[in-house]
XYZ file of C-alpha atoms in Angstrom:
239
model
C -4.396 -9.331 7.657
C -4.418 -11.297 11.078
C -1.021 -11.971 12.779
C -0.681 -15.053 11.991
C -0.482 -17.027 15.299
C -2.943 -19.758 15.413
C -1.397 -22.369 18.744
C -1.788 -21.398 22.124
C 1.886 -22.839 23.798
C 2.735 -22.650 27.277
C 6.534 -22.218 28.721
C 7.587 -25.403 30.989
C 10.523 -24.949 33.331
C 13.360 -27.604 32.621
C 16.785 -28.200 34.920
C 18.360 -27.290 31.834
C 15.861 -24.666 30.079
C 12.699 -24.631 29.255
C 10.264 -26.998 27.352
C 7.697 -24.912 24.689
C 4.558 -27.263 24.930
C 1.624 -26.420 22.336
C -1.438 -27.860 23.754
C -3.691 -26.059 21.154
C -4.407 -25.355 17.460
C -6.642 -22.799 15.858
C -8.957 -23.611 13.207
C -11.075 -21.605 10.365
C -14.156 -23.623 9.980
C -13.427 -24.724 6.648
C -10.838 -27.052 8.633
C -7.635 -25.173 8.003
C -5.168 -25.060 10.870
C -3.910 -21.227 10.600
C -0.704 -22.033 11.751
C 0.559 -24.276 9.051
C 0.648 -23.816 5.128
C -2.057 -25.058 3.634
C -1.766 -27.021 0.302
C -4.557 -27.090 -2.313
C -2.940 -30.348 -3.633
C -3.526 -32.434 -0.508
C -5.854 -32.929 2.425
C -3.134 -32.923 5.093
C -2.011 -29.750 5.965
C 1.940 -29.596 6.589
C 3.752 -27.640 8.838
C 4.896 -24.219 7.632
C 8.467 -24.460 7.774
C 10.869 -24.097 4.598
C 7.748 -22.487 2.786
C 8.267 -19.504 0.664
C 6.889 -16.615 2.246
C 5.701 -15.136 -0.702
C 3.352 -18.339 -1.309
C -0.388 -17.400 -1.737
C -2.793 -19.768 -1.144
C -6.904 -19.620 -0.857
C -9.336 -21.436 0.899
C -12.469 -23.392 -1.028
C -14.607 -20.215 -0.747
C -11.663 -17.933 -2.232
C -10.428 -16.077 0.676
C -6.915 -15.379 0.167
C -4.224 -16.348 2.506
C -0.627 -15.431 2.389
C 1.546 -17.829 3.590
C 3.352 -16.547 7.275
C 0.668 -13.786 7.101
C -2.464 -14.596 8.467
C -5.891 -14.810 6.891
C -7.200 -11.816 5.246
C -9.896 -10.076 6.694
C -13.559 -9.872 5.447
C -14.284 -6.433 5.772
C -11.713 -3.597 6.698
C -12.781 -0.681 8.118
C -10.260 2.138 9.662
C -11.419 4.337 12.377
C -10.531 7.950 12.472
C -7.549 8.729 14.442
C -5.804 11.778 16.067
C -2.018 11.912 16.187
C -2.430 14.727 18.767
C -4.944 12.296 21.166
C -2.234 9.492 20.156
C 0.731 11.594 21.477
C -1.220 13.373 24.882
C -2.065 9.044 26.033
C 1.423 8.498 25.170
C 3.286 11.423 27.167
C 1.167 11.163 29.623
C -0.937 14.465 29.265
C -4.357 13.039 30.160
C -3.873 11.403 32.949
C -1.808 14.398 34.423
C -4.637 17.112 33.403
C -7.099 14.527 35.469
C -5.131 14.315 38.119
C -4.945 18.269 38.738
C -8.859 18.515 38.058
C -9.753 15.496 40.792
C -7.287 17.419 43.661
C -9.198 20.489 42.159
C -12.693 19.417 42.227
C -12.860 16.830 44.983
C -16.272 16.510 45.665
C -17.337 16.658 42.174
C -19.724 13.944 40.068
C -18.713 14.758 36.551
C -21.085 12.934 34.432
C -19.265 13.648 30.853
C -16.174 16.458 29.199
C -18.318 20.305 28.735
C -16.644 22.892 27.054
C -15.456 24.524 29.845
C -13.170 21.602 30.933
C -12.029 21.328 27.064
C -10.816 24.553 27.088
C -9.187 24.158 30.059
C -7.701 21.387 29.094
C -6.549 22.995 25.869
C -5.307 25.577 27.524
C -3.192 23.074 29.718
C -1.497 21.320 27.155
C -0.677 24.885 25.824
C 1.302 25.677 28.883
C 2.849 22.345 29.185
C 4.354 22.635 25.361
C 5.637 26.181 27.139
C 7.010 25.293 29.882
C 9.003 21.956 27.879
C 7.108 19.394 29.565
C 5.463 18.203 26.546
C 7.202 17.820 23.168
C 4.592 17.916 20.524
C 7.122 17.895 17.939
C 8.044 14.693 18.680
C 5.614 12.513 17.603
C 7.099 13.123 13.580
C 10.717 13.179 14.863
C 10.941 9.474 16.113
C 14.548 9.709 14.660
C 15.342 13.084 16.627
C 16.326 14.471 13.486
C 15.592 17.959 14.980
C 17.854 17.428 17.689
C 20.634 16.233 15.247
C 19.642 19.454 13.407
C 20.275 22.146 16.481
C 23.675 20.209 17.571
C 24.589 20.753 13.909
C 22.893 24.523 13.575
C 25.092 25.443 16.880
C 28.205 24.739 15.254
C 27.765 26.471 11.860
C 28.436 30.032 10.298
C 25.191 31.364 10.702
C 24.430 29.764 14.019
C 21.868 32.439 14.475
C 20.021 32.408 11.230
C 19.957 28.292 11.311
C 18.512 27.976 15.105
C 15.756 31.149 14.335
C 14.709 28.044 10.748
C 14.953 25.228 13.443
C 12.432 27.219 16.108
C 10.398 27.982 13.049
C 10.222 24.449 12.139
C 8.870 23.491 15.482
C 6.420 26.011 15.945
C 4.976 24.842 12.497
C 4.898 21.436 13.613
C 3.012 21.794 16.940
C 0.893 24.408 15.236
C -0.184 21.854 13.256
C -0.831 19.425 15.295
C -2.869 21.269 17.743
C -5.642 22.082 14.856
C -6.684 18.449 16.023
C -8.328 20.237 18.610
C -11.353 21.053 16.587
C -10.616 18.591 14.293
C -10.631 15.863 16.474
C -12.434 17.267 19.507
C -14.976 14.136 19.612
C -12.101 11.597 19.748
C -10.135 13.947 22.512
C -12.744 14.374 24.704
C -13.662 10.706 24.696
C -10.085 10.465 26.097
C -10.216 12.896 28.345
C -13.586 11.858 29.444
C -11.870 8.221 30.335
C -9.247 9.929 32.067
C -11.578 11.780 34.217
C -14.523 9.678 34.991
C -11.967 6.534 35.791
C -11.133 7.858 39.093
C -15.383 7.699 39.775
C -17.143 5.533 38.093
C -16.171 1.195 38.259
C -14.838 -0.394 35.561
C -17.957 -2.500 34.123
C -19.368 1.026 33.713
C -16.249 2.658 31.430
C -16.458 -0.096 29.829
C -19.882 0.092 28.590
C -19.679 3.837 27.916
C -16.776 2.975 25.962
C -18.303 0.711 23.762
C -21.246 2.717 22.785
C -18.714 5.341 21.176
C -16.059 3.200 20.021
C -16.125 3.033 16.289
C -15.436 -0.683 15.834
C -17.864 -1.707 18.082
C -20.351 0.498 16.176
C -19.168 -1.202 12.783
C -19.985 -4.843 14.303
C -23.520 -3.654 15.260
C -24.101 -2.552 11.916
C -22.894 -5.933 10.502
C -24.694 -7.846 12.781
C -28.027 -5.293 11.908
C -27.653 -5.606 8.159
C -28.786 -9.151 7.392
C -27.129 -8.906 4.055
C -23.961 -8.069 5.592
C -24.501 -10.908 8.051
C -25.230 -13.495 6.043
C -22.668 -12.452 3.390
C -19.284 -12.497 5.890
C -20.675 -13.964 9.271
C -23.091 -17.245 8.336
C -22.930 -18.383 4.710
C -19.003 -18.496 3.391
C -17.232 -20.084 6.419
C -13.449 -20.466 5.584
């Protein structure tokens, strides 16, 4: 479902604070202001304080709406994701492998991500898991349970035995993870394609290869293709 937010407010400076001014509403075009509750038993809509969150309500084409949480989408669609691509943006690991390639190659025009620069790039993120500079374990240990885990393993009977289960553990988990290197390759190289080619190309131009391989602009072309589709969530049951 959509956030929720449907006024556009702007932050005014006071001698004593600070003024919140709304100077716009958002609308569905059925006429239903998405910010405030809206109440099948009268033509007004009132504000959407003191409501019951768990209130459900529908607009006159059925869409349903629950109260505080936004309209409910159409059409979902979830793109395929990599927690391995998700965690190399995150630490860092792109932008740091492009940056060593560009002082590598300065005069070259790469023009897209061959296998020769995927391995290498594999092969990278191999050493910097080595050498501690990446912590692919991480990205399933938000709680640092594993940490908690060693300081606890260090101070037990069978230190030994408990630290060998803890390395174990690791290893499993980055193991793991890095099968998204075949598994994911398309959606890695497109990021370290980005990473690459930004330092080249302008931005108009990442932006259009972008959209030709993102997934969700893909989906929208195929809506907008489909006239059944179309006609079905875009044109005939406005809400």
């Amino acid at each position: 479902e959509t956030l929720g937010k449907g006024v556009g407010q702007r932050e005014l400076p006071l001698p004593a604070g600070a003024l919140k001014l709304t100077y716009h509403e958002f609308y569905t075009p059925s006429g239903r202001c998405v910010q405030r509750q809206y109440d099948q038993n009268k033509s007004k809509q009132s504000p959407r304080r003191h409501t019951n969150s768990d209130e459900v309500f529908y607009t006159t084409n059925g869409r349903k709406l629950g109260d505080r949480r936004g309209i409910q989408v159409d059409r979902r669609f979830k793109p395929s994701r990599s927690d391995l691509s998700e965690l190399l943006s995150s630490s860092g690991a792109y932008y740091k492998y492009a940056s060593q390639w560009s002082a590598k190659h300065p005069s070259a025009k790469l023009t897209d991500v061959d296998e020769a620069i995927y391995k290498d790039f594999r092969s990278f993120v191999l050493k910097e898991q080595q050498k501690g500079n990446l912590k692919l374990e991480e990205i399933f240990d938000d709680k640092h349970i594993l940490q908690q885990m060693e300081i606890i393993s260090k101070s037990s009977n069978d230190r030994d035995l408990s630290l060998q289960s803890l390395v174990k553990i690791r290893e499993e988990i980055v193991k793991d993870l890095l099968t998204d290197f075949d598994l994911a390759k398309d959606i890695i190289k497109r990021e370290l394609e980005l990473n690459l080619l930004t330092r080249d190309l302008p931005d108009s131009v990442l932006i259009e290869r972008g959209a030709k391989s993102d997934a969700l602009v893909k989906e929208a072309v195929k809506i907008l293709l489909d006239n059944n589709s179309y006609d079905t969530i875009l044109n005939k049951n406005p809400t």
